[in-house]
Short mmCIF file of C-alpha atoms in Angstrom, two decimals:
data_model
loop_
_atom_site.label_atom_id
_atom_site.label_comp_id
_atom_site.label_asym_id
_atom_site.label_seq_id
_atom_site.Cartn_x
_atom_site.Cartn_y
_atom_site.Cartn_z
CA UNK A 1 0.20 0.18 -0.08
CA UNK A 2 1.10 3.35 -1.26
CA UNK A 3 1.17 5.76 2.34
CA UNK A 4 2.20 8.55 1.33
CA UNK A 5 -0.29 8.38 -1.53
CA UNK A 6 -2.91 7.71 0.52
CA UNK A 7 -2.35 10.30 2.90
CA UNK A 8 -2.07 12.80 0.01
CA UNK A 9 -5.82 11.73 -0.69
CA UNK A 10 -6.60 12.48 2.27
CA UNK A 11 -5.33 15.57 2.96
CA UNK A 12 -6.78 16.73 -0.55
CA UNK A 13 -10.48 15.59 1.06
CA UNK A 14 -10.04 17.10 4.42
CA UNK A 15 -8.81 20.45 3.16
CA UNK A 16 -12.47 19.77 1.37
CA UNK A 17 -14.49 19.07 3.70
CA UNK A 18 -12.62 22.18 5.44
CA UNK A 19 -13.19 24.85 3.11
CA UNK A 20 -15.97 24.07 3.81
CA UNK A 21 -16.48 25.65 7.57
CA UNK A 22 -17.75 28.64 8.18
CA UNK A 23 -14.90 30.45 9.40
CA UNK A 24 -15.61 34.19 11.12
CA UNK A 25 -16.23 37.49 8.40
CA UNK A 26 -13.47 39.28 8.31
CA UNK A 27 -12.63 42.80 7.14
CA UNK A 28 -10.40 43.91 4.35
CA UNK A 29 -6.91 42.64 4.96
CA UNK A 30 -7.75 40.73 7.78
CA UNK A 31 -7.90 43.00 10.44
CA UNK A 32 -9.69 42.53 13.11
CA UNK A 33 -10.95 45.42 15.58
CA UNK A 34 -13.56 43.76 17.67
CA UNK A 35 -13.39 42.58 21.20
CA UNK A 36 -10.48 43.44 22.93
CA UNK A 37 -8.52 43.85 19.24
CA UNK A 38 -6.30 46.76 19.93
CA UNK A 39 -5.81 47.26 15.72
CA UNK A 40 -5.42 50.78 15.43
CA UNK A 41 -8.39 52.59 14.17
CA UNK A 42 -8.10 56.58 12.66
CA UNK A 43 -11.52 57.65 11.25
CA UNK A 44 -12.59 60.61 9.01
CA UNK A 45 -15.35 61.90 10.31
CA UNK A 46 -17.86 64.10 8.17
CA UNK A 47 -21.25 64.88 7.19
CA UNK A 48 -22.38 63.98 3.82
CA UNK A 49 -25.15 65.07 2.94
CA UNK A 50 -26.93 62.58 -0.32
CA UNK A 51 -28.23 64.22 -2.71
CA UNK A 52 -31.07 62.07 -3.02
CA UNK A 53 -31.67 59.31 -0.61
CA UNK A 54 -34.44 57.12 -2.33
CA UNK A 55 -36.77 54.89 -0.02
CA UNK A 56 -37.68 52.26 -2.53
CA UNK A 57 -33.62 51.39 -4.18
CA UNK A 58 -32.17 52.40 -0.24
CA UNK A 59 -32.49 50.25 3.25
CA UNK A 60 -29.81 51.97 4.59
CA UNK A 61 -28.88 55.93 5.12
CA UNK A 62 -25.26 55.62 3.73
CA UNK A 63 -26.31 54.87 0.13
CA UNK A 64 -26.16 56.80 -2.83
CA UNK A 65 -26.75 56.27 -6.48
CA UNK A 66 -23.13 56.32 -7.99
CA UNK A 67 -21.78 58.70 -10.63
CA UNK A 68 -23.45 55.41 -13.02
CA UNK A 69 -26.72 56.04 -11.07
CA UNK A 70 -26.44 52.88 -9.64
CA UNK A 71 -27.19 51.78 -5.67
CA UNK A 72 -23.50 52.66 -4.38
CA UNK A 73 -23.64 51.70 -0.47
CA UNK A 74 -20.32 54.26 1.89
CA UNK A 75 -17.35 52.77 3.28
CA UNK A 76 -18.15 54.32 6.23
CA UNK A 77 -20.51 53.34 9.44
CA UNK A 78 -23.25 55.89 11.11
CA UNK A 79 -21.35 57.45 14.58
CA UNK A 80 -23.08 55.62 17.23
CA UNK A 81 -22.58 58.43 19.57
CA UNK A 82 -24.79 60.43 18.16
CA UNK A 83 -28.29 59.65 19.09
CA UNK A 84 -30.18 61.47 16.38
CA UNK A 85 -27.51 61.35 13.54
CA UNK A 86 -28.96 61.24 9.96
CA UNK A 87 -30.26 65.32 9.30
CA UNK A 88 -33.80 66.45 6.77
CA UNK A 89 -36.13 68.87 6.18
CA UNK A 90 -40.02 67.57 6.34
CA UNK A 91 -40.61 69.47 2.36
CA UNK A 92 -37.26 68.09 1.23
CA UNK A 93 -38.91 64.58 1.24
CA UNK A 94 -41.25 63.38 -2.03
CA UNK A 95 -43.57 60.90 -1.15
CA UNK A 96 -45.79 59.14 -3.36
CA UNK A 97 -50.05 60.38 -1.43
CA UNK A 98 -48.47 63.44 -1.02
CA UNK A 99 -50.41 65.75 -3.76
CA UNK A 100 -53.26 63.14 -3.54
CA UNK A 101 -55.99 65.61 -1.62
CA UNK A 102 -58.48 65.66 -2.42
CA UNK A 103 -58.99 62.07 -3.37
CA UNK A 104 -60.75 61.47 -6.96
CA UNK A 105 -59.93 58.88 -8.97
CA UNK A 106 -61.10 58.97 -12.12
CA UNK A 107 -61.66 56.23 -14.79
CA UNK A 108 -58.32 54.69 -14.62
CA UNK A 109 -57.60 55.47 -10.94
CA UNK A 110 -55.54 57.93 -11.19
CA UNK A 111 -56.42 60.91 -8.64
CA UNK A 112 -57.76 63.01 -11.41
CA UNK A 113 -57.94 66.55 -8.47
CA UNK A 114 -54.35 67.91 -6.11
CA UNK A 115 -55.10 71.42 -4.03
CA UNK A 116 -51.22 71.77 -4.54
CA UNK A 117 -52.66 72.22 -8.64
CA UNK A 118 -52.49 75.90 -9.32
CA UNK A 119 -54.86 76.31 -11.81
CA UNK A 120 -57.57 74.59 -9.47
CA UNK A 121 -57.45 77.95 -7.41
CA UNK A 122 -59.13 80.83 -7.19
CA UNK A 123 -57.40 84.23 -6.10
CA UNK A 124 -58.53 87.77 -4.95
CA UNK A 125 -54.96 89.47 -5.25
CA UNK A 126 -52.38 87.05 -4.11
CA UNK A 127 -51.12 84.72 -6.85
CA UNK A 128 -50.88 81.11 -7.05
CA UNK A 129 -48.08 79.06 -8.83
CA UNK A 130 -46.75 75.58 -9.40
CA UNK A 131 -42.87 75.21 -7.86
CA UNK A 132 -41.03 72.67 -6.20
CA UNK A 133 -38.98 72.71 -2.96
CA UNK A 134 -36.72 70.28 -3.96
CA UNK A 135 -35.93 68.62 -7.16
CA UNK A 136 -38.85 66.76 -8.05
CA UNK A 137 -40.69 68.07 -5.41
CA UNK A 138 -44.04 69.41 -6.70
CA UNK A 139 -45.12 72.19 -4.39
CA UNK A 140 -47.95 74.86 -4.84
CA UNK A 141 -46.46 78.58 -4.30
CA UNK A 142 -48.93 80.95 -2.46
CA UNK A 143 -48.09 84.87 -2.62
CA UNK A 144 -49.78 87.67 -0.68
CA UNK A 145 -48.63 91.33 0.17
CA UNK A 146 -51.37 92.11 1.90
CA UNK A 147 -53.62 90.64 4.82
CA UNK A 148 -56.37 91.56 2.40
CA UNK A 149 -55.35 89.33 -0.66
CA UNK A 150 -56.59 86.10 -0.67
CA UNK A 151 -56.73 82.64 -2.39
CA UNK A 152 -59.25 79.27 -2.21
CA UNK A 153 -59.22 75.58 -3.19
CA UNK A 154 -63.50 74.68 -3.13
CA UNK A 155 -62.70 70.93 -5.50
CA UNK A 156 -63.48 68.84 -2.78
CA UNK A 157 -65.83 67.82 0.32
CA UNK A 158 -65.41 65.07 2.78
CA UNK A 159 -67.70 63.94 4.97
CA UNK A 160 -67.10 64.16 8.58
CA UNK A 161 -64.60 66.71 8.44
CA UNK A 162 -64.52 66.88 12.27
CA UNK A 163 -62.76 63.91 11.58
CA UNK A 164 -59.37 64.76 9.51
CA UNK A 165 -56.15 66.15 10.18
CA UNK A 166 -55.43 69.78 9.11
CA UNK A 167 -51.55 69.12 6.87
CA UNK A 168 -48.92 71.68 6.25
CA UNK A 169 -45.81 71.57 4.82
CA UNK A 170 -44.19 74.62 3.53
CA UNK A 171 -41.46 77.07 3.13
CA UNK A 172 -42.50 80.19 4.51
CA UNK A 173 -40.02 82.20 2.30
CA UNK A 174 -40.84 86.15 3.37
CA UNK A 175 -44.36 86.97 6.12
CA UNK A 176 -45.70 89.63 7.80
CA UNK A 177 -48.55 90.32 10.29
CA UNK A 178 -50.69 86.28 11.14
CA UNK A 179 -51.74 85.40 7.57
CA UNK A 180 -53.98 82.92 8.45
CA UNK A 181 -55.52 79.36 6.19
CA UNK A 182 -59.05 78.35 6.91
CA UNK A 183 -61.17 75.05 6.30
CA UNK A 184 -64.81 75.88 5.65
CA UNK A 185 -67.32 73.86 6.02
CA UNK A 186 -70.98 74.25 4.25
CA UNK A 187 -72.72 76.71 5.92
CA UNK A 188 -69.68 78.30 6.57
CA UNK A 189 -68.71 77.81 10.01
CA UNK A 190 -65.17 76.77 9.68
CA UNK A 191 -62.15 76.55 11.72
CA UNK A 192 -58.67 78.31 10.94
CA UNK A 193 -54.92 78.10 11.97
CA UNK A 194 -52.49 80.64 11.27
CA UNK A 195 -49.07 80.69 9.12
CA UNK A 196 -46.91 82.86 10.96
CA UNK A 197 -46.31 84.74 13.76
CA UNK A 198 -43.53 85.79 14.90
CA UNK A 199 -44.77 86.28 18.26
CA UNK A 200 -45.57 83.00 18.71
CA UNK A 201 -44.46 79.60 20.74
CA UNK A 202 -42.92 77.83 18.19
CA UNK A 203 -44.68 74.69 20.22
CA UNK A 204 -48.03 76.48 19.86
CA UNK A 205 -50.40 74.43 18.25
CA UNK A 206 -52.32 76.78 16.03
CA UNK A 207 -49.64 78.58 14.07
CA UNK A 208 -47.10 76.51 11.43
CA UNK A 209 -44.42 79.05 12.45
CA UNK A 210 -42.39 82.06 14.22
CA UNK A 211 -40.32 82.78 12.08
CA UNK A 212 -39.40 82.15 8.37
CA UNK A 213 -37.60 79.00 6.69
CA UNK A 214 -37.61 75.54 5.33
CA UNK A 215 -39.58 72.85 6.79
CA UNK A 216 -42.33 73.45 8.84
CA UNK A 217 -44.71 71.11 8.77
CA UNK A 218 -48.43 71.65 10.98
CA UNK A 219 -50.66 68.54 11.54
CA UNK A 220 -54.41 69.33 14.04
CA UNK A 221 -57.64 67.82 13.29
CA UNK A 222 -60.04 70.04 12.73
CA UNK A 223 -62.36 68.91 15.82
CA UNK A 224 -60.05 69.36 18.37
CA UNK A 225 -59.74 73.44 16.13
CA UNK A 226 -62.00 75.83 17.77
CA UNK A 227 -65.01 76.49 15.51
CA UNK A 228 -65.80 79.95 14.13
CA UNK A 229 -68.32 81.39 11.28
CA UNK A 230 -71.72 82.23 10.81
CA UNK A 231 -73.05 78.82 10.21
CA UNK A 232 -74.48 76.75 12.87
CA UNK A 233 -71.67 76.43 15.63
CA UNK A 234 -70.59 72.51 14.82
CA UNK A 235 -68.59 71.99 12.18
CA UNK A 236 -69.60 69.79 9.27
CA UNK A 237 -68.33 68.64 5.88
CA UNK A 238 -65.22 70.04 5.00
CA UNK A 239 -65.91 71.78 1.28
CA UNK A 240 -63.74 75.14 0.48
CA UNK A 241 -59.56 75.35 2.11
CA UNK A 242 -58.13 79.96 2.40
CA UNK A 243 -54.97 81.21 2.41
CA UNK A 244 -55.05 84.91 3.49
CA UNK A 245 -52.63 87.54 4.33
CA UNK A 246 -49.40 88.94 3.38
CA UNK A 247 -46.80 85.78 3.06
CA UNK A 248 -44.95 84.06 0.09
CA UNK A 249 -45.10 80.46 0.89
CA UNK A 250 -44.45 77.13 -1.10
CA UNK A 251 -47.10 74.18 0.60
CA UNK A 252 -45.17 70.95 -0.82
CA UNK A 253 -48.58 69.13 1.59
CA UNK A 254 -52.01 70.08 1.68
CA UNK A 255 -54.49 67.25 2.96
CA UNK A 256 -58.10 67.89 5.23
CA UNK A 257 -58.96 64.41 4.36
CA UNK A 258 -56.46 61.92 5.91
CA UNK A 259 -57.99 61.18 10.00
CA UNK A 260 -54.00 59.93 11.29
CA UNK A 261 -51.03 62.09 11.13
CA UNK A 262 -47.25 61.24 9.78
CA UNK A 263 -44.75 60.39 11.57
CA UNK A 264 -41.51 62.09 10.19
CA UNK A 265 -39.22 60.33 11.53
CA UNK A 266 -38.50 58.56 15.16
CA UNK A 267 -35.91 60.02 17.26
CA UNK A 268 -34.37 59.70 20.53
CA UNK A 269 -35.64 61.77 23.48
CA UNK A 270 -33.59 61.70 27.18
CA UNK A 271 -35.83 61.11 29.34
CA UNK A 272 -36.93 61.68 33.58
CA UNK A 273 -34.52 58.72 34.80
CA UNK A 274 -31.98 59.70 32.49
CA UNK A 275 -33.31 56.95 29.55
CA UNK A 276 -33.75 57.15 25.70
CA UNK A 277 -37.19 56.79 25.12
CA UNK A 278 -38.26 56.93 21.29
CA UNK A 279 -41.05 59.60 19.91
CA UNK A 280 -42.26 59.95 17.28
CA UNK A 281 -41.61 63.07 15.06
CA UNK A 282 -45.51 64.94 13.79
CA UNK A 283 -44.25 68.60 13.18
CA UNK A 284 -41.01 69.13 12.48
CA UNK A 285 -39.84 72.55 11.98
CA UNK A 286 -36.74 73.32 9.65
CA UNK A 287 -33.47 70.16 9.02
CA UNK A 288 -34.86 68.12 12.30
CA UNK A 289 -32.54 64.75 13.09
CA UNK A 290 -33.58 61.15 13.50
CA UNK A 291 -32.23 58.15 14.85
CA UNK A 292 -32.44 55.82 11.41
CA UNK A 293 -34.36 55.65 8.20
CA UNK A 294 -36.34 52.66 9.84
CA UNK A 295 -39.33 55.56 11.76
CA UNK A 296 -41.63 57.24 8.84
CA UNK A 297 -44.26 56.53 8.15
CA UNK A 298 -45.36 53.73 5.88
CA UNK A 299 -46.77 56.53 3.81
CA UNK A 300 -43.06 57.21 2.81
CA UNK A 301 -41.69 54.18 2.73
CA UNK A 302 -40.68 54.28 -0.77
CA UNK A 303 -39.97 58.49 -0.35
CA UNK A 304 -37.47 59.64 -2.57
CA UNK A 305 -35.70 62.01 0.27
CA UNK A 306 -33.43 65.42 -1.00
CA UNK A 307 -30.65 66.57 1.06
CA UNK A 308 -30.12 63.46 3.11
CA UNK A 309 -27.18 64.17 5.81
CA UNK A 310 -25.59 62.16 7.90
CA UNK A 311 -22.89 62.21 10.61
CA UNK A 312 -20.70 59.76 9.49
CA UNK A 313 -17.24 57.70 10.02
CA UNK A 314 -15.27 56.58 7.70
CA UNK A 315 -12.86 54.34 9.92
CA UNK A 316 -10.29 51.54 8.74
CA UNK A 317 -12.81 49.21 10.07
CA UNK A 318 -15.25 49.96 7.48
CA UNK A 319 -12.47 49.51 3.88
CA UNK A 320 -13.55 47.00 1.72
CA UNK A 321 -10.58 46.79 -0.41
CA UNK A 322 -6.89 44.50 0.84
CA UNK A 323 -4.61 46.62 -1.04
CA UNK A 324 -5.25 49.59 0.60
CA UNK A 325 -4.39 47.32 4.14
CA UNK A 326 -1.48 45.95 5.03
CA UNK A 327 -0.54 44.34 8.25
CA UNK A 328 2.45 42.11 9.60
CA UNK A 329 4.00 41.77 13.20
CA UNK A 330 7.46 41.25 14.45
CA UNK A 331 9.98 40.65 16.96
CA UNK A 332 12.05 44.10 17.57
CA UNK A 333 15.42 43.78 19.35
CA UNK A 334 15.06 47.99 19.94
CA UNK A 335 11.66 46.41 22.50
CA UNK A 336 13.01 43.55 24.14
CA UNK A 337 10.66 43.71 26.82
CA UNK A 338 7.77 43.33 23.77
CA UNK A 339 6.41 40.03 22.03
CA UNK A 340 5.79 42.40 18.77
CA UNK A 341 5.94 45.00 16.62
CA UNK A 342 2.48 45.59 15.21
CA UNK A 343 3.05 47.32 11.79
CA UNK A 344 -0.02 49.08 9.72
CA UNK A 345 -1.01 50.71 6.88
CA UNK A 346 -3.81 52.01 6.04
CA UNK A 347 -4.73 53.91 2.78
CA UNK A 348 -8.38 55.97 3.68
CA UNK A 349 -10.70 58.58 1.64
CA UNK A 350 -14.18 60.42 1.21
CA UNK A 351 -15.23 59.18 -1.40
CA UNK A 352 -16.72 60.98 -4.04
CA UNK A 353 -19.70 61.07 -7.15
CA UNK A 354 -22.15 64.36 -7.78
CA UNK A 355 -24.83 62.96 -5.48
CA UNK A 356 -22.15 63.44 -2.70
CA UNK A 357 -20.40 66.50 -0.67
CA UNK A 358 -19.15 66.54 2.95
CA UNK A 359 -18.78 69.58 5.31
CA UNK A 360 -16.99 68.92 8.32
CA UNK A 361 -14.60 66.80 8.00
CA UNK A 362 -11.72 65.74 10.15
CA UNK A 363 -8.86 63.08 10.64
CA UNK A 364 -8.86 61.71 13.34
CA UNK A 365 -7.54 59.01 15.86
CA UNK A 366 -9.03 57.95 19.35
CA UNK A 367 -6.25 55.86 20.46
CA UNK A 368 -7.13 52.67 22.42
CA UNK A 369 -3.49 52.31 24.36
CA UNK A 370 -0.69 54.59 26.38
CA UNK A 371 0.78 57.13 23.79
CA UNK A 372 4.36 55.73 24.62
CA UNK A 373 2.68 52.43 23.05
CA UNK A 374 3.56 54.34 19.36
CA UNK A 375 6.99 53.74 18.45
CA UNK A 376 5.63 55.84 14.85
CA UNK A 377 3.38 57.32 13.65
CA UNK A 378 2.62 58.41 9.82
CA UNK A 379 0.45 60.26 6.99
CA UNK A 380 0.48 60.81 4.12
CA UNK A 381 -1.20 63.77 2.16
CA UNK A 382 -2.81 62.44 -1.97
CA UNK A 383 -1.35 59.79 -2.16
CA UNK A 384 -3.27 57.73 -5.17
CA UNK A 385 -2.73 53.75 -5.25
CA UNK A 386 1.39 54.57 -4.98
CA UNK A 387 1.79 51.53 -2.99
CA UNK A 388 2.44 51.61 0.89
CA UNK A 389 6.32 51.07 -0.22
CA UNK A 390 7.09 53.38 -2.69
CA UNK A 391 5.71 56.55 -0.60
CA UNK A 392 8.07 58.75 0.43
CA UNK A 393 6.60 61.65 1.46
CA UNK A 394 5.50 60.67 4.82
CA UNK A 395 4.77 62.94 7.46
CA UNK A 396 5.64 61.79 11.49
CA UNK A 397 2.98 62.43 14.22
CA UNK A 398 4.47 60.07 16.25
CA UNK A 399 4.49 63.24 18.94
CA UNK A 400 1.09 64.15 19.54
CA UNK A 401 0.07 59.91 20.05
CA UNK A 402 -0.37 60.57 24.31
CA UNK A 403 -4.04 62.19 23.92
CA UNK A 404 -7.35 60.78 24.01
CA UNK A 405 -7.96 61.86 20.47
CA UNK A 406 -5.79 63.04 17.96
CA UNK A 407 -5.99 65.59 15.09
CA UNK A 408 -4.26 63.92 11.30
CA UNK A 409 -5.86 66.57 9.39
CA UNK A 410 -8.05 69.30 9.80
CA UNK A 411 -8.52 70.41 6.47
CA UNK A 412 -10.03 66.85 4.69
CA UNK A 413 -11.17 66.75 0.85
CA UNK A 414 -13.59 64.96 -1.00
CA UNK A 415 -11.19 62.20 -3.42
CA UNK A 416 -8.00 62.59 -1.54
CA UNK A 417 -5.99 59.69 -1.11
CA UNK A 418 -4.50 59.65 2.40
CA UNK A 419 -2.24 57.20 4.20
CA UNK A 420 -1.16 56.26 7.98
CA UNK A 421 1.17 53.77 9.24
CA UNK A 422 1.90 53.03 12.68
CA UNK A 423 3.95 51.25 14.16
CA UNK A 424 3.56 49.68 18.20
CA UNK A 425 4.45 47.26 20.19
CA UNK A 426 2.38 44.73 21.42
CA UNK A 427 1.73 41.30 23.29
CA UNK A 428 1.22 38.32 22.42
CA UNK A 429 -2.38 38.56 24.17
CA UNK A 430 -2.93 41.58 22.22
CA UNK A 431 -1.35 39.80 18.39
CA UNK A 432 -3.78 37.00 19.20
CA UNK A 433 -6.60 39.17 19.86
CA UNK A 434 -6.73 40.82 16.62
CA UNK A 435 -5.64 37.60 14.53
CA UNK A 436 -8.84 35.86 15.92
CA UNK A 437 -10.52 39.82 15.67
CA UNK A 438 -10.29 38.73 11.62
CA UNK A 439 -11.09 35.08 12.05
CA UNK A 440 -7.91 34.26 12.31
CA UNK A 441 -5.98 36.31 9.85
CA UNK A 442 -5.85 37.11 6.06
CA UNK A 443 -4.22 38.68 2.74
CA UNK A 444 -1.87 41.54 3.84
CA UNK A 445 -1.52 39.99 7.61
CA UNK A 446 1.78 38.57 7.63
CA UNK A 447 4.43 37.60 10.44
CA UNK A 448 7.71 38.60 9.66
CA UNK A 449 8.70 34.89 11.12
CA UNK A 450 6.90 32.69 10.25
CA UNK A 451 6.43 31.09 6.95
CA UNK A 452 2.71 29.82 5.22
CA UNK A 453 3.63 26.19 7.45
CA UNK A 454 3.32 28.92 10.51
CA UNK A 455 0.09 30.31 8.96
CA UNK A 456 -1.82 27.45 8.56
CA UNK A 457 -2.02 25.91 12.36
CA UNK A 458 -5.36 26.57 12.81
CA UNK A 459 -8.06 25.21 12.50
CA UNK A 460 -8.53 23.98 9.30
CA UNK A 461 -4.62 24.06 9.36
CA UNK A 462 -4.97 22.24 12.99
CA UNK A 463 -6.70 19.70 10.89
CA UNK A 464 -4.47 19.61 7.82
CA UNK A 465 -1.01 19.05 10.30
CA UNK A 466 -2.81 16.62 12.15
CA UNK A 467 -3.42 14.29 8.56
CA UNK A 468 -0.32 14.81 8.01
CA UNK A 469 1.16 13.61 10.95
CA UNK A 470 -0.69 11.06 11.26
CA UNK A 471 1.22 10.27 7.70
CA UNK A 472 4.83 10.47 9.37
CA UNK A 473 5.00 13.39 6.48
CA UNK A 474 6.64 16.39 8.32
CA UNK A 475 6.13 19.98 7.01
CA UNK A 476 9.15 20.25 4.37
CA UNK A 477 7.56 17.69 2.41
CA UNK A 478 9.93 14.47 3.16
CA UNK A 479 7.87 10.88 4.64
CA UNK A 480 9.83 8.80 7.30
#
C-alpha cells in the first residue's frame, strides 16, 4: 500500500471538508477590530449629504447613487455616539400620497384633483403658481402682499370633516402680520390656523411657523380646533380651504382628509430618568434629526429624500479593499520587553460622486493604547494608489499620540487619498486578539518571523497538520 499516496488523498479530502466550514467574517486585509483588538482604527469624520436618497432602492442611510446611477454603499459607519445622526427637511421629502388630496379617482384610477395644482385655485389679490421645494418635489406657491389678499381651493368635499387632520408642510419664504389658513364647511363655519406669527411660541398648536424658513409642519385634527363663522356652530363636511394674508409660502403637503397624523421619523430623547426613549416626530420645524431610517410613516416607505445628511465615520475598519490595508507582526530587539511590533498601514479617502458632498471633515484617531506604545505614526496626503513601500511624503505625527484624540488632518478634501502608518508594540495576547477578531488572519496580515506553515496552524490548518502527522509527513515534504 502506498501510504504517502493515501495520505495525500486524505489530505485533499480534509482540505475540501475544512474549506466548507464557516469562518468568521473579516475586514479588508484580515485586520480585526472587534472584541479586545488593539489594531489602530483612524477615521475621517464627516457630515455626508446624499443629494437623492431613495427608499425604494436603499435600506441604509449611507447609500447613494454612484455616477453610473447604480445604488452604492459608502465605506463608512453612522456615528454611534450621536443618538440622532440623520438630518433632513420635511418639505424635501417626495412621497406618493403627498399631493393626493382631495382623493378623487378618475376612470383610470388616477387621482383627478390636487390641492397642489395651482390651476384649481381662485385668487383675490394674491397669486398662486407651481414651484418646487426640492428637485422633483412639486409644490404650490402662494404669494400675498396684503392682509386682504387671498386664494381659495374648493374642488373637494370631506364628509365628517371634523375627523380629518389638517396637515400642512411649507417653506415660509417671507411673511408679515398673521396670515392664516381656514377650512370651511358647507354652511359657513370654519376652523383656522395661523401660517406665521413672529410673536408665537414654537410649540403653539395652531401656528405653523414663528419665523421664516424651510420645512415647517403643522398637523391638527379639525375637530380639535375652535369653530368660528356664521353657520350652525358645528363643523360638518369640509368644503373649502382659504389662505389669506401677507405671506410667500411654498406648500409641499396640504391635506384635510386623512384621519391620522403623518410620522416624519423617530428620534431618541432622554426622559426624566436619564434613559433614552423613542419619540415620533409629527411636526418638525426646519432641519431636524432622526435616529434611523426605519421610523418614517408607512406612506413614506418608498419616499425620496433630497439633501439627507448623515453624521458618518469613515474608519479603517470600514475599508473594503484588501489593497488599502497592510499589516504584519515582527520581533524587534529594540523593544525586548514586548512580544511583537505591529506594523499597520491604511489607505483612506472620502469617496467622490455627483450625489455626495461633505462638511465638517476631520481625520482623527482615538488611541486605545498609552502614547508610549506608538513607536512611529506617519501620515501622507494625496498618495493615490502608490504602494505603501513607495510612498516618500510621510510626515511624522508620533509626538501627538499622548492625548485621547489626535487630529491627523483638519482639512480633509473629498477624493484626496491619505495613507497612515503605525508601528505599535504589542503583547502576544494582543496579537492573538487582532488575529482572532479577523477570523484567524488573512490577506496582507503577515508574521515576519513565520512562514506559510505557521499561518496554517489554525482551523483548518490544525486539521491538516494532524493528518500529515498521522501519515508521517513532515512540513518540509518528507516522510518517515
